[in-house]
Coordinates of C-alpha atoms in Angstrom, one line a residue:
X21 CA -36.8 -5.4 -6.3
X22 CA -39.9 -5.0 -8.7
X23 CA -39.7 -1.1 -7.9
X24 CA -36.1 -1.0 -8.4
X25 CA -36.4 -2.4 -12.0
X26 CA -39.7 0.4 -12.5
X27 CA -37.2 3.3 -11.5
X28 CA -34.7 2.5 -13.6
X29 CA -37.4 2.3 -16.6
X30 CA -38.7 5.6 -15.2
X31 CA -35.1 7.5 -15.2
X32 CA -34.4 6.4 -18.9
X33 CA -37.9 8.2 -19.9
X34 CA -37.5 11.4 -17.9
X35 CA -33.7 11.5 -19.2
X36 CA -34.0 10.4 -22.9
X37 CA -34.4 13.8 -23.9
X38 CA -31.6 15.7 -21.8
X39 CA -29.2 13.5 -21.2
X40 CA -26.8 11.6 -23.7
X41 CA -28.1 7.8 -23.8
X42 CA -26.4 6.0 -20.8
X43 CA -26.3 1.8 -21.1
X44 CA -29.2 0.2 -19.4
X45 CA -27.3 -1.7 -16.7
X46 CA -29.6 -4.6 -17.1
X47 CA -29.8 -4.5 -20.8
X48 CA -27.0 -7.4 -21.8
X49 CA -28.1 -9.8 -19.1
X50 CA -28.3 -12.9 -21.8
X51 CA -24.7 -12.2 -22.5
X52 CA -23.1 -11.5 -19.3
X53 CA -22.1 -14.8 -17.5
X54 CA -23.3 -16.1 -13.8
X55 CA -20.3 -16.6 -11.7
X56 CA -20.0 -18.3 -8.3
X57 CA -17.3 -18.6 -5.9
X58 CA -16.7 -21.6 -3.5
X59 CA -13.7 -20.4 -0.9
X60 CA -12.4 -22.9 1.4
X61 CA -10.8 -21.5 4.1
X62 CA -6.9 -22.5 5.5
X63 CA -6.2 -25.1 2.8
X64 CA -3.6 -26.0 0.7
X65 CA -4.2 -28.3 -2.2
X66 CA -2.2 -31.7 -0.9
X67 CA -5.0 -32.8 0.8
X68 CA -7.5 -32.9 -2.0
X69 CA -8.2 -36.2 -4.6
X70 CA -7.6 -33.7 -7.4
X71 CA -3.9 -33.0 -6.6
X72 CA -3.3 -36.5 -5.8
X73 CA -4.2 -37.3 -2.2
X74 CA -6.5 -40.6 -1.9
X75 CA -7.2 -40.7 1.6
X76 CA -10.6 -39.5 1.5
X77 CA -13.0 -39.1 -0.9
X78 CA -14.8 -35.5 -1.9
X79 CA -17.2 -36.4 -4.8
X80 CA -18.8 -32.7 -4.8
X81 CA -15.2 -31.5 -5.3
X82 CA -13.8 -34.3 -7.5
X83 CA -16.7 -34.0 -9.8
X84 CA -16.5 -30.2 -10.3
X85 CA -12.4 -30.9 -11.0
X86 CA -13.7 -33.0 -13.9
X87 CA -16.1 -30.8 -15.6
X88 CA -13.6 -28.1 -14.9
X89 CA -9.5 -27.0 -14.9
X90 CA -7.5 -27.6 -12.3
X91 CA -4.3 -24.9 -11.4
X92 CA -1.2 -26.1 -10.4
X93 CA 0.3 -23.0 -9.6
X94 CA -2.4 -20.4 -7.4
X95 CA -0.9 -18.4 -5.3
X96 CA -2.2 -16.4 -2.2
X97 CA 0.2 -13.1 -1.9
X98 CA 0.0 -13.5 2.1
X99 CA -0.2 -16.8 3.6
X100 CA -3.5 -15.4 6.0
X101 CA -6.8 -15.1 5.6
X102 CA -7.6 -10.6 5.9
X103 CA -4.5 -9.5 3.7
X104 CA -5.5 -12.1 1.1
X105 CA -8.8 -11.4 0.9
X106 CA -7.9 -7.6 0.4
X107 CA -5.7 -8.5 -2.6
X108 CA -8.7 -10.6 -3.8
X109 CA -11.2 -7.6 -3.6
X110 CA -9.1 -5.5 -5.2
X111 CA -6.6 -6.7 -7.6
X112 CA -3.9 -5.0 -5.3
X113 CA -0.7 -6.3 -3.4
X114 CA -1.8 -5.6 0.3
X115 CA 1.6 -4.1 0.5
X116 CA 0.5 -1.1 -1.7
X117 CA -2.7 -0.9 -0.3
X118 CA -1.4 -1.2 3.3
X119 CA -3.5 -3.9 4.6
X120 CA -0.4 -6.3 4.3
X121 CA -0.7 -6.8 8.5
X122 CA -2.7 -9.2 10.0
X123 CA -5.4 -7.2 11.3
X124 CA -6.3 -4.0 10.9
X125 CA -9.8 -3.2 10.6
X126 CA -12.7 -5.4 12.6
X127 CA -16.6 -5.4 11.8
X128 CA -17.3 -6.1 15.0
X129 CA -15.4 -3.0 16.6
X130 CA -15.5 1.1 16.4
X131 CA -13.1 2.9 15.1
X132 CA -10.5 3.8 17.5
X133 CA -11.2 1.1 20.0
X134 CA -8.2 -0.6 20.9
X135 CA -7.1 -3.6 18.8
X136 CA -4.3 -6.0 19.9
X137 CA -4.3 -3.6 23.1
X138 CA -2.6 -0.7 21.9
X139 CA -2.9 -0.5 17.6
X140 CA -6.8 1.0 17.0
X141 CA -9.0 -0.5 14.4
X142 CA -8.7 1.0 11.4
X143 CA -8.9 1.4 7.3
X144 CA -5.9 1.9 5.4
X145 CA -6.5 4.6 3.0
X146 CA -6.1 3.0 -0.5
X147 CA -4.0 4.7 -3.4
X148 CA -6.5 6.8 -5.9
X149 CA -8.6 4.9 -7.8
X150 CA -8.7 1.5 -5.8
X151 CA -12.3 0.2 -5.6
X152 CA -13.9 -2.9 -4.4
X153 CA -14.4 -5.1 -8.1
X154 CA -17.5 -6.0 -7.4
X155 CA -18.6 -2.5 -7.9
X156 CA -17.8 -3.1 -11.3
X157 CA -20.3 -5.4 -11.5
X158 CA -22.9 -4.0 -9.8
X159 CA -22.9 -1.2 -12.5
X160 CA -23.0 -3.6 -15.4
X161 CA -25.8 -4.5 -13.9
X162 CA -24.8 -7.8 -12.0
X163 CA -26.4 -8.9 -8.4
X164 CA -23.6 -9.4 -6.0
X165 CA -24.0 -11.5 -2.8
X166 CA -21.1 -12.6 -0.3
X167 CA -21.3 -14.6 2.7
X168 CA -20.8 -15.2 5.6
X169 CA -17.4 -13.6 5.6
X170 CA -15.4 -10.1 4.4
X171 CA -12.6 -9.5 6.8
X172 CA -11.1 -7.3 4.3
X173 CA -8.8 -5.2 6.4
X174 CA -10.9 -2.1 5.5
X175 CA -14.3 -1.2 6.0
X176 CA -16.5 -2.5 3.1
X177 CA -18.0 -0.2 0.6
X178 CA -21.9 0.0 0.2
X179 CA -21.4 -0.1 -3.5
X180 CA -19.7 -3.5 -3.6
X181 CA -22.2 -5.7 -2.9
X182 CA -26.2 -6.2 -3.1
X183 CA -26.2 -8.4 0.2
X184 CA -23.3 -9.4 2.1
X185 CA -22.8 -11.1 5.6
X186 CA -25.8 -12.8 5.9
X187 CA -28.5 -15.3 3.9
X188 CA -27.0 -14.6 1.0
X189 CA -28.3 -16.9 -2.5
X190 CA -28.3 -15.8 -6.5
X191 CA -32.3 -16.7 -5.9
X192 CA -32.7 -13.4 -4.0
X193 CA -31.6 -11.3 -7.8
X194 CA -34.1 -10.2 -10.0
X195 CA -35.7 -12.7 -12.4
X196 CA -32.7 -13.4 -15.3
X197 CA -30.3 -10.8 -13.5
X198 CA -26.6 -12.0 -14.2
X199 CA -24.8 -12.9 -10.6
X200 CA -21.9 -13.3 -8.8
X201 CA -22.2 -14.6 -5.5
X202 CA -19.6 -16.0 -3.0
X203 CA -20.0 -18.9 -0.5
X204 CA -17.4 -18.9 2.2
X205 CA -16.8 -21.8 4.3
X206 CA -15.2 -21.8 7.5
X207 CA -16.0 -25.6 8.7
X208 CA -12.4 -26.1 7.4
X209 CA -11.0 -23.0 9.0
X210 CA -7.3 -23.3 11.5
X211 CA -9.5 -22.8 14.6
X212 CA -11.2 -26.0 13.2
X213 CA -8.8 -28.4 14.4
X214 CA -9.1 -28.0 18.0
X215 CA -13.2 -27.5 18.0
X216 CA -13.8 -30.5 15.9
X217 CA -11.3 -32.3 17.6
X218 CA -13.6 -34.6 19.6
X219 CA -15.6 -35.0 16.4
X220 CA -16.8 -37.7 14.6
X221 CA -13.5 -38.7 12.2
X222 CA -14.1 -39.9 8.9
X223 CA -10.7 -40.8 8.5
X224 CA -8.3 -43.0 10.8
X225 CA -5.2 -41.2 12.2
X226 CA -3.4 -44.4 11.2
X227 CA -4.5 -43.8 7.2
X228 CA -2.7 -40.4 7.0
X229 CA 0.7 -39.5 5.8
X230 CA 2.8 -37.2 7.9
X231 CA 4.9 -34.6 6.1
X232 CA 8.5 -34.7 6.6
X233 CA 8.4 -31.5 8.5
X234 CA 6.2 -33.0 11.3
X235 CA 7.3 -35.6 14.0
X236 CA 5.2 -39.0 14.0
X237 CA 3.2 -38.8 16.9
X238 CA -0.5 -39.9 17.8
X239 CA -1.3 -35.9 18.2
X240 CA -0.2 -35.1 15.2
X241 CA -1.8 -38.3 13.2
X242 CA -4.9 -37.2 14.9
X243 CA -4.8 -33.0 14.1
X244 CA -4.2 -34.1 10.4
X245 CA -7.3 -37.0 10.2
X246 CA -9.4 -34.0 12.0
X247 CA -8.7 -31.8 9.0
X248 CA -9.4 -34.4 6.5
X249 CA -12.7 -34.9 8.6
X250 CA -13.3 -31.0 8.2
X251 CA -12.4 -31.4 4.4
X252 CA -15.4 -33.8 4.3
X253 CA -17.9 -31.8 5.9
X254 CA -16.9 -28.6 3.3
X255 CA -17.4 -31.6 0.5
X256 CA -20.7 -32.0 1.4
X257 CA -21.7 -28.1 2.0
X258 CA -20.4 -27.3 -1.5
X259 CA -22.5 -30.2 -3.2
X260 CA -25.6 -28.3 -1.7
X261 CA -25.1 -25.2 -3.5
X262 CA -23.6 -27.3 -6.5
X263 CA -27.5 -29.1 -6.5
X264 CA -29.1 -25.7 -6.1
X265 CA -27.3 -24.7 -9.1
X266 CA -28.0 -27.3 -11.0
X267 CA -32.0 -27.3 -9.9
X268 CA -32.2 -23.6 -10.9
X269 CA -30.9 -25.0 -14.5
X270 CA -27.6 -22.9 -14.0
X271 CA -24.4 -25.1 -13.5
X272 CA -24.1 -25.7 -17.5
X273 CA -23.4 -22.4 -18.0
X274 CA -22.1 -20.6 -14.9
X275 CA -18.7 -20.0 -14.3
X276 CA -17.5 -21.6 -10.9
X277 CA -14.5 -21.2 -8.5
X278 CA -13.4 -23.1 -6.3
X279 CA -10.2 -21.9 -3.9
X280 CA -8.8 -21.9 -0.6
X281 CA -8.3 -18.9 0.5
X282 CA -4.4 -19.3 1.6
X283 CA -2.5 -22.0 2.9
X284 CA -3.2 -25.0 4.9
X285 CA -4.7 -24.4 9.0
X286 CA -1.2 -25.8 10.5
X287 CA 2.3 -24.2 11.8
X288 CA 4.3 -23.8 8.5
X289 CA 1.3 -24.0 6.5
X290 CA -1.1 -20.6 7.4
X291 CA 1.4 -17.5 8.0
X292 CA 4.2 -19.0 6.6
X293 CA 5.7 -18.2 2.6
X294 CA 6.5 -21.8 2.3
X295 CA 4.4 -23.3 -0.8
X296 CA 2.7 -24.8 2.3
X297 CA 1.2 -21.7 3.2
X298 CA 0.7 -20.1 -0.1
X299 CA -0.3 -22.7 -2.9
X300 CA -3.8 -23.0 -3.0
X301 CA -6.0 -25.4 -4.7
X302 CA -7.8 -23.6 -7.6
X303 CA -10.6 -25.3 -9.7
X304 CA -12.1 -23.2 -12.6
X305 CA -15.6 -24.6 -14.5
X306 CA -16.2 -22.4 -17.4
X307 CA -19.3 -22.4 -19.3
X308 CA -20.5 -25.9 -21.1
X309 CA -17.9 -27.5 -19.2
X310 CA -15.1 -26.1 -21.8
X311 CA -11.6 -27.6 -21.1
X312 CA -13.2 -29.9 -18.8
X313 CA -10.8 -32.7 -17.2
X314 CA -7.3 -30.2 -18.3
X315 CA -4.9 -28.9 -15.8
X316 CA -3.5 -25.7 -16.3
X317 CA 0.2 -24.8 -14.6
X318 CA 0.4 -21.0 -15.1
X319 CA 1.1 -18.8 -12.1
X320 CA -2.2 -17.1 -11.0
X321 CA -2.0 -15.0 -7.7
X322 CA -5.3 -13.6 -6.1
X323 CA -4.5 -10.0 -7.7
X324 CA -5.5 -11.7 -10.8
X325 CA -8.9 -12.4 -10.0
X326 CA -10.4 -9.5 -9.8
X327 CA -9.4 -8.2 -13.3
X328 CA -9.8 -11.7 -14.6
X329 CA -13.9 -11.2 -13.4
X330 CA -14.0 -8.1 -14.6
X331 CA -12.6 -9.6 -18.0
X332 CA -15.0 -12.6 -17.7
X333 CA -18.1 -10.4 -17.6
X334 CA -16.7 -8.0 -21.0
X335 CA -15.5 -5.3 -18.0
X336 CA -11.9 -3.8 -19.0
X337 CA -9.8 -4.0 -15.7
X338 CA -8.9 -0.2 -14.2
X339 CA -5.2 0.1 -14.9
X340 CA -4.9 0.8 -11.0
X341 CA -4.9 -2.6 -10.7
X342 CA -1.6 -5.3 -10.2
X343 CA -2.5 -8.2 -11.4
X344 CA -3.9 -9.1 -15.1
X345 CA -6.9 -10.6 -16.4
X346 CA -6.0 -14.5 -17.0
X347 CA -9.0 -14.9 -19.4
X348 CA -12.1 -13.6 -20.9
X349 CA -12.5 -10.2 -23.2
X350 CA -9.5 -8.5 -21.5
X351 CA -7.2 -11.3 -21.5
X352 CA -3.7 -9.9 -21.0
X353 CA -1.3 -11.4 -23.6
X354 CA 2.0 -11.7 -21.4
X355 CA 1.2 -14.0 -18.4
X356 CA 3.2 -13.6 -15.1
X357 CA 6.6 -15.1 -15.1
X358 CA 7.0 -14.4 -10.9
X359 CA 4.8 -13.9 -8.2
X360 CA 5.5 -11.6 -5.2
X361 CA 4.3 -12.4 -1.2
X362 CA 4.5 -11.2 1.6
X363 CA 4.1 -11.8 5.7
X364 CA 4.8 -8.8 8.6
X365 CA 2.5 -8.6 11.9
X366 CA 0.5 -11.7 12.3
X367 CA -1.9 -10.8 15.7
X368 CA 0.1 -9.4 17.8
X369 CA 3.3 -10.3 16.4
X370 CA 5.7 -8.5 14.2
X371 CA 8.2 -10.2 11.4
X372 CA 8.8 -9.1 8.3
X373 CA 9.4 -11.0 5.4
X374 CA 8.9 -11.4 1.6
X375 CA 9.2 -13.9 -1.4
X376 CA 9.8 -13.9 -4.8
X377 CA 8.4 -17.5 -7.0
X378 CA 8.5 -19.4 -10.1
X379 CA 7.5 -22.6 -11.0
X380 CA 11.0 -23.9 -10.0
X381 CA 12.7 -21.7 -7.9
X382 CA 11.5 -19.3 -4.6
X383 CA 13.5 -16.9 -3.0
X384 CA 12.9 -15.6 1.2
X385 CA 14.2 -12.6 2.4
X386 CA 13.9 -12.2 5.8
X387 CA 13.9 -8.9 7.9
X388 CA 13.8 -9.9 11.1
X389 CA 16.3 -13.1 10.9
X390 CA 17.0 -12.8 15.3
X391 CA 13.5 -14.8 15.4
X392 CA 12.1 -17.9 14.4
X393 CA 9.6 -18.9 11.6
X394 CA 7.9 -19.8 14.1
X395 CA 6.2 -16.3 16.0
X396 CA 4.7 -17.2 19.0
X397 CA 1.2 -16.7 18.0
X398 CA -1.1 -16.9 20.7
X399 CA -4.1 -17.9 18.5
X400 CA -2.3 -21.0 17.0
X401 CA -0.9 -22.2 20.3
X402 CA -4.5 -23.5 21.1
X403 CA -4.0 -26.3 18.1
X404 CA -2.4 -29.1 20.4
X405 CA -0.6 -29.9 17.1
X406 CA 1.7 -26.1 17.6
X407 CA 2.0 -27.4 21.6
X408 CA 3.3 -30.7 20.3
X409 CA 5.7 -29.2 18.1
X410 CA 6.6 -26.5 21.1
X411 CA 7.5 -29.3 23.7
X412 CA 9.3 -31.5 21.3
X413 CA 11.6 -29.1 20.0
X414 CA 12.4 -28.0 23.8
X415 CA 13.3 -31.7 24.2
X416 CA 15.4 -31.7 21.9
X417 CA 13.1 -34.7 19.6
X418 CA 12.6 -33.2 16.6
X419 CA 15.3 -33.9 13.8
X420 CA 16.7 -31.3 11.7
X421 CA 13.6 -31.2 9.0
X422 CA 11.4 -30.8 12.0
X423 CA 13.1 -27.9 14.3
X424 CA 14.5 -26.0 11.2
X425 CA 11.1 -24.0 11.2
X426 CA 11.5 -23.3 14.8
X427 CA 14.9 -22.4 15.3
X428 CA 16.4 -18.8 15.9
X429 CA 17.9 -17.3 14.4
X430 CA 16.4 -17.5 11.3
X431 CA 18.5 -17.5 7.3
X432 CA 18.5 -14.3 6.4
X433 CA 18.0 -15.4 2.7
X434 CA 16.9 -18.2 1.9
X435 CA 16.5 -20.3 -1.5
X436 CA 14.8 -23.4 -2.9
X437 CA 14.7 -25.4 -5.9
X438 CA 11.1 -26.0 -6.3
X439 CA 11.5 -29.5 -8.7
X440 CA 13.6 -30.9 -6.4
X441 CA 12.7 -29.8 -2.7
X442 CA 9.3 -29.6 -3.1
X443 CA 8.9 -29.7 0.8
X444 CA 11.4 -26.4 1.0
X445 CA 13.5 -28.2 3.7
X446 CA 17.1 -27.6 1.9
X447 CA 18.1 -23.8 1.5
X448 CA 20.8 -23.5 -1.2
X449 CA 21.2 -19.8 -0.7
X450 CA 25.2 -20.9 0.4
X451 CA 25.7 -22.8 -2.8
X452 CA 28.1 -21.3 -4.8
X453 CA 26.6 -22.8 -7.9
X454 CA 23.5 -21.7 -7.2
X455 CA 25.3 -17.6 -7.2
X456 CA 23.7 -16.4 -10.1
X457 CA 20.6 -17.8 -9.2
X458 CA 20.2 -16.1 -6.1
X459 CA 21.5 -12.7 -7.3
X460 CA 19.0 -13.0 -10.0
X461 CA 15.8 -13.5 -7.6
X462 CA 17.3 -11.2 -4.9
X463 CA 17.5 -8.4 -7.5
X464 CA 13.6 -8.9 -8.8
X465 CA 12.8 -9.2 -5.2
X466 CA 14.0 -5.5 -4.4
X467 CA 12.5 -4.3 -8.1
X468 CA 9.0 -5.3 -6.8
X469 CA 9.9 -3.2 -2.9
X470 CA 10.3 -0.3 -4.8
X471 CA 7.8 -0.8 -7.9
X472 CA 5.1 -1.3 -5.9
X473 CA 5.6 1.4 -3.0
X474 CA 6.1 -1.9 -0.3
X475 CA 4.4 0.1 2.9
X476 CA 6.0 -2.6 4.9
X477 CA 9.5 -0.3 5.2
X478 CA 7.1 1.8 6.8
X479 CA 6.2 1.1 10.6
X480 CA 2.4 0.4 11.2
X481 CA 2.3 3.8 13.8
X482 CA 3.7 5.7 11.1
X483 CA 1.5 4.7 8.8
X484 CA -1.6 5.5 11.3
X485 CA -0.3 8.1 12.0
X486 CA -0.3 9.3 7.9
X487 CA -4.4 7.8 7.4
X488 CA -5.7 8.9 11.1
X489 CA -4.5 12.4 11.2
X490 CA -5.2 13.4 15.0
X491 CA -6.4 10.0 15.5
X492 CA -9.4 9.7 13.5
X493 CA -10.6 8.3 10.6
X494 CA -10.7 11.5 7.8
X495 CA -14.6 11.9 6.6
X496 CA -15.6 12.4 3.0
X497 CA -16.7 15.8 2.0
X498 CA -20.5 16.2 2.2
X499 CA -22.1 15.9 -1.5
X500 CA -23.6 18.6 -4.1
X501 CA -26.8 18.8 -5.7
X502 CA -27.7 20.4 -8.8
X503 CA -30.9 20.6 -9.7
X504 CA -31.5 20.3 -14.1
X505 CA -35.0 19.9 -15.7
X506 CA -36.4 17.4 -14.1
X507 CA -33.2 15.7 -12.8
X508 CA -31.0 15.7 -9.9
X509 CA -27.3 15.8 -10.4
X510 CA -25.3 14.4 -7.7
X511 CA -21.2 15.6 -7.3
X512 CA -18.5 14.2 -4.8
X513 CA -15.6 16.8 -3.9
X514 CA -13.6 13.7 -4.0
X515 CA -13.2 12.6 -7.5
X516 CA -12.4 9.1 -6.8
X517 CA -15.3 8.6 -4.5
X518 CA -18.4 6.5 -5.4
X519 CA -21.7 7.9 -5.1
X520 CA -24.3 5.7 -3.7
X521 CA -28.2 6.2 -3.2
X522 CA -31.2 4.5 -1.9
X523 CA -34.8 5.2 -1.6
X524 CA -35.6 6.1 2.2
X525 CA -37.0 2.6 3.0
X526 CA -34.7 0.8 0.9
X527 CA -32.2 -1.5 2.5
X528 CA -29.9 -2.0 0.0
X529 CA -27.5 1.2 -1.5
X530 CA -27.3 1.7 -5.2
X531 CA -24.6 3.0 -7.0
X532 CA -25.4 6.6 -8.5
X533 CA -24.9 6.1 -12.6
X534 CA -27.3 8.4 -13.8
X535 CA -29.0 11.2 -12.7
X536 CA -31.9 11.0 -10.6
X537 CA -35.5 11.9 -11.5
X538 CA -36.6 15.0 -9.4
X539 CA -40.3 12.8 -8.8
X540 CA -37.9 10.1 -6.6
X541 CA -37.2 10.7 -3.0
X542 CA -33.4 9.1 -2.3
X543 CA -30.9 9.6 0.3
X544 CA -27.1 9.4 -1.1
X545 CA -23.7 9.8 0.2
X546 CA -20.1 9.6 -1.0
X547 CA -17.8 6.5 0.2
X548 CA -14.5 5.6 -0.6
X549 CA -11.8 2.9 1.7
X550 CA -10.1 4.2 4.4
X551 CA -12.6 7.3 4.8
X552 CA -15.6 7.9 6.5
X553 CA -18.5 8.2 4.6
X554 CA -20.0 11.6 4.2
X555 CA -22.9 13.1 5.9
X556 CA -25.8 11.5 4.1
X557 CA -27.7 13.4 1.8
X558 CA -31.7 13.3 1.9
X559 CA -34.0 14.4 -0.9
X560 CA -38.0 14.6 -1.0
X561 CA -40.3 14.9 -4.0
X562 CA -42.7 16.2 -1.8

């Protein structure tokens, strides 16, 4: 790290004289903000103290809600976790981008091997300009960690973070560098509910309240005490990195999320565009507690965060990106009035649908209406809480309320008065009062389709078949050198490609700013999502 610091010292020497004067990246580190990220994954906000729930207690949580703001309208654009997470990183829709099914690109496989059987892994290639945001960071001259967790539905860029996937901790930044680092946490995650469900419970199945849109039974009672359980055990991994922050002297004045990262982990929460599966608890502690104890009801969606970072650390937002900063330098002066979701192939199955919400009404259209809200999802059929519901609604046991989300066909529209059917249980689509109303939300519905280039019209082999031409991955054009003074100039033959560089026994890939003293050896290459990066270029001083 030392030696990184030293080279950067080293390049504004060599260059001061031939080179216009380029911002130190390190040089406004007293102004710039610390930011940190707590994600919760599969979680919607009834279940926390916060919003009103008292059946357990989360002090870590309930004590950052009070030195912070707490949102009453955030909004995940998909109801699942690797299309969110995309519009997160970016600031996009995953419908522009294309990463709007659930999944396209895996880590843990190569490109081209099979996925779901028959669909190959793969990146979506993103429209011009569309980076990771953290990249903006890293060149203002942040240190950006992420952990454990990326599942972005494309292939990460080496310019987005400084460490990501593993130990990750601000305390491994240079001394005073400005961070943002994000702590995932899966011990509340869907899959949750059937591996802790032998676990110790902290709550009794007899203390929790069963939504209207679940049958009272003892499996059920139990599924929902498991997650309050699970909500515990994230309670007490946050107050560990809450304490670190605070030992490190840096809570005061950090800035601090905390949200889920879409919708509860049960059937009609997670995959569904119910509030259920796309309100999300969001908690926001700004720097010397400002606001601390408000609540805030504007509608933020997760394309806002990205520009609202950017904004936060005095970054403008690209104008590639959808949503709008909420606060900081940038703050946009119109705030949304509607937010826009979406759901199509979840696994293995395919069902197309999209939303359009306000604070008080939410409008469904559904593509596919011959099948249920309820796909058969082989993933969620291991939650004995989805067999319940499977075998009771065979029966014939579950009343209206219950089977609605399991019945085929499906409404074709559908329409709810948020105020009053908070639970989304009565569709008033039919209602002849409610006319206007629905021609209104229909019409901003098919706006959005077409403003925003919705790929979902679009099958998913068709649109392979567009970013994979003759089957693979395309490959970035291999980089140029010039060689001037006593500098190397690096050029992509892709403009919108980010340069990256390292020194050869470097781990970590820098993002090319300047040019490069001609007395460093450095390998580079270009990178951009949804291509391969190019063939890497090596240079020796020797």
């Amino acid at each position: 790290m030392k030696n990184q610091i030293l080279l950067w010292a080293g390049m504004a020497m060599l260059l001061g004289c031939t080179e216009k004067k380029q911002e130190d990246p390190i040089a406004e580190k007293d102004a710039l903000p610390n930011i940190v990220w707590l994600v919760a994954e599969d979680q919607s906000p009834e279940w926390f103290p916060m919003y009103g729930d008292s059946t357990i207690a989360l002090p870590n949580l309930e004590a950052l809600a009070n030195d912070g703001v707490v949102f009453d309208n955030a909004v995940a654009p998909v109801p699942v976790c690797a299309p969110a997470r995309s519009a997160i990183i970016t600031g996009m829709y995953p419908t522009t981008l294309g990463t709007h099914n659930m999944r396209t690109h895996t880590a843990w496989r190569k490109i081209n091997e099979p996925l779901l059987d028959s669909l190959p892994s793969y990146s979506p290639v993103a429209p011009d300009g569309v980076r990771m945001f953290t990249e903006y960071l890293r060149k203002k001259g942040y240190y950006t960690a992420n952990g454990p967790k990326e599942d972005y539905n494309f292939e990460k860029t080496d310019a987005a973070w400084d460490e990501s996937s593993g130990v990750r901790h601000w305390r491994k930044r240079k001394q005073d560098q400005p961070f943002f680092t994000v702590f995932n946490f899966s011990v509340c995650h869907e899959s949750g509910i059937w591996k802790k469900g032998d676990s110790t419970l902290y709550v009794s199945p007899d203390a929790v309240e069963v939504p209207p849109y679940f049958p009272d039974t003892k499996i059920v009672r139990h599924d929902l005490a498991v997650n309050y359980s699970n909500l515990k055990r994230l309670d007490d991994q946050i107050g560990e990195v809450l304490e670190d922050l605070k030992e490190d002297g840096l809570y005061e004045n950090s800035i601090i999320f905390f949200y889920g990262d879409h919708g509860g982990p049960f059937p009609r929460h997670k995959r569904a565009l119910y509030d259920t599966g796309l309100k999300v608890p969001l908690v926001i502690k700004f720097p010397e507690n400002k606001d601390a104890g408000n609540r805030d009801d504007r509608l933020i969606s997760f394309i806002d965060y990205a520009p609202t970072i950017l904004s936060l650390a005095g970054i403008e937002p690209p104008k590639v990106m959808q949503g709008v900063a909420q606060f900081g330098e940038y703050q946009a002066s119109d705030k949304p009035e509607y937010t826009y979701h979406s759901s199509d192939r979840f696994d293995e199955i395919y069902d197309r649908l999209r939303a359009v919400r306000s604070p008080r009404y939410k409008y469904l259209k559904s593509f596919n209406p011959e099948l249920p809200h309820a796909i058969p999802v082989s993933y969620r059929e291991q939650m004995p809480l989805m067999r319940e519901l499977n075998q009771l609604h065979t029966q014939g046991k579950l009343n209206q309320a219950q089977s609605r989300w399991l019945d085929a066909p499906k409404p074709e529209e559908e329409l709810y008065d948020l105020a009053k059917d908070p639970y989304e249980l009565h569709n008033i689509a039919a209602n002849p009062e409610m006319k206007d109303t629905l021609v209104f939300y229909r019409k901003l519905l098919e706006n959005w389709i077409k403003e925003t280039n919705d790929l979902g019209r679009i099958s998913e082999r068709e649109l392979i078949a567009r970013w994979l031409p003759n089957g693979e991955q395309a490959t970035l054009s291999a980089l140029e050198m010039e060689e001037r003074n006593d500098s190397i100039h690096l050029i992509s033959p892709r403009a919108d490609a980010t340069i990256v560089w390292k020194q050869p026994n470097d781990s970590i890939w820098n993002i090319y700013a300047v040019p490069l003293p001609k007395s460093v050896s450095f390998e580079a290459k270009a990178e951009r999502i949804g291509y391969i990066d190019s063939d890497t270029l090596s240079y020796s001083n020797e």
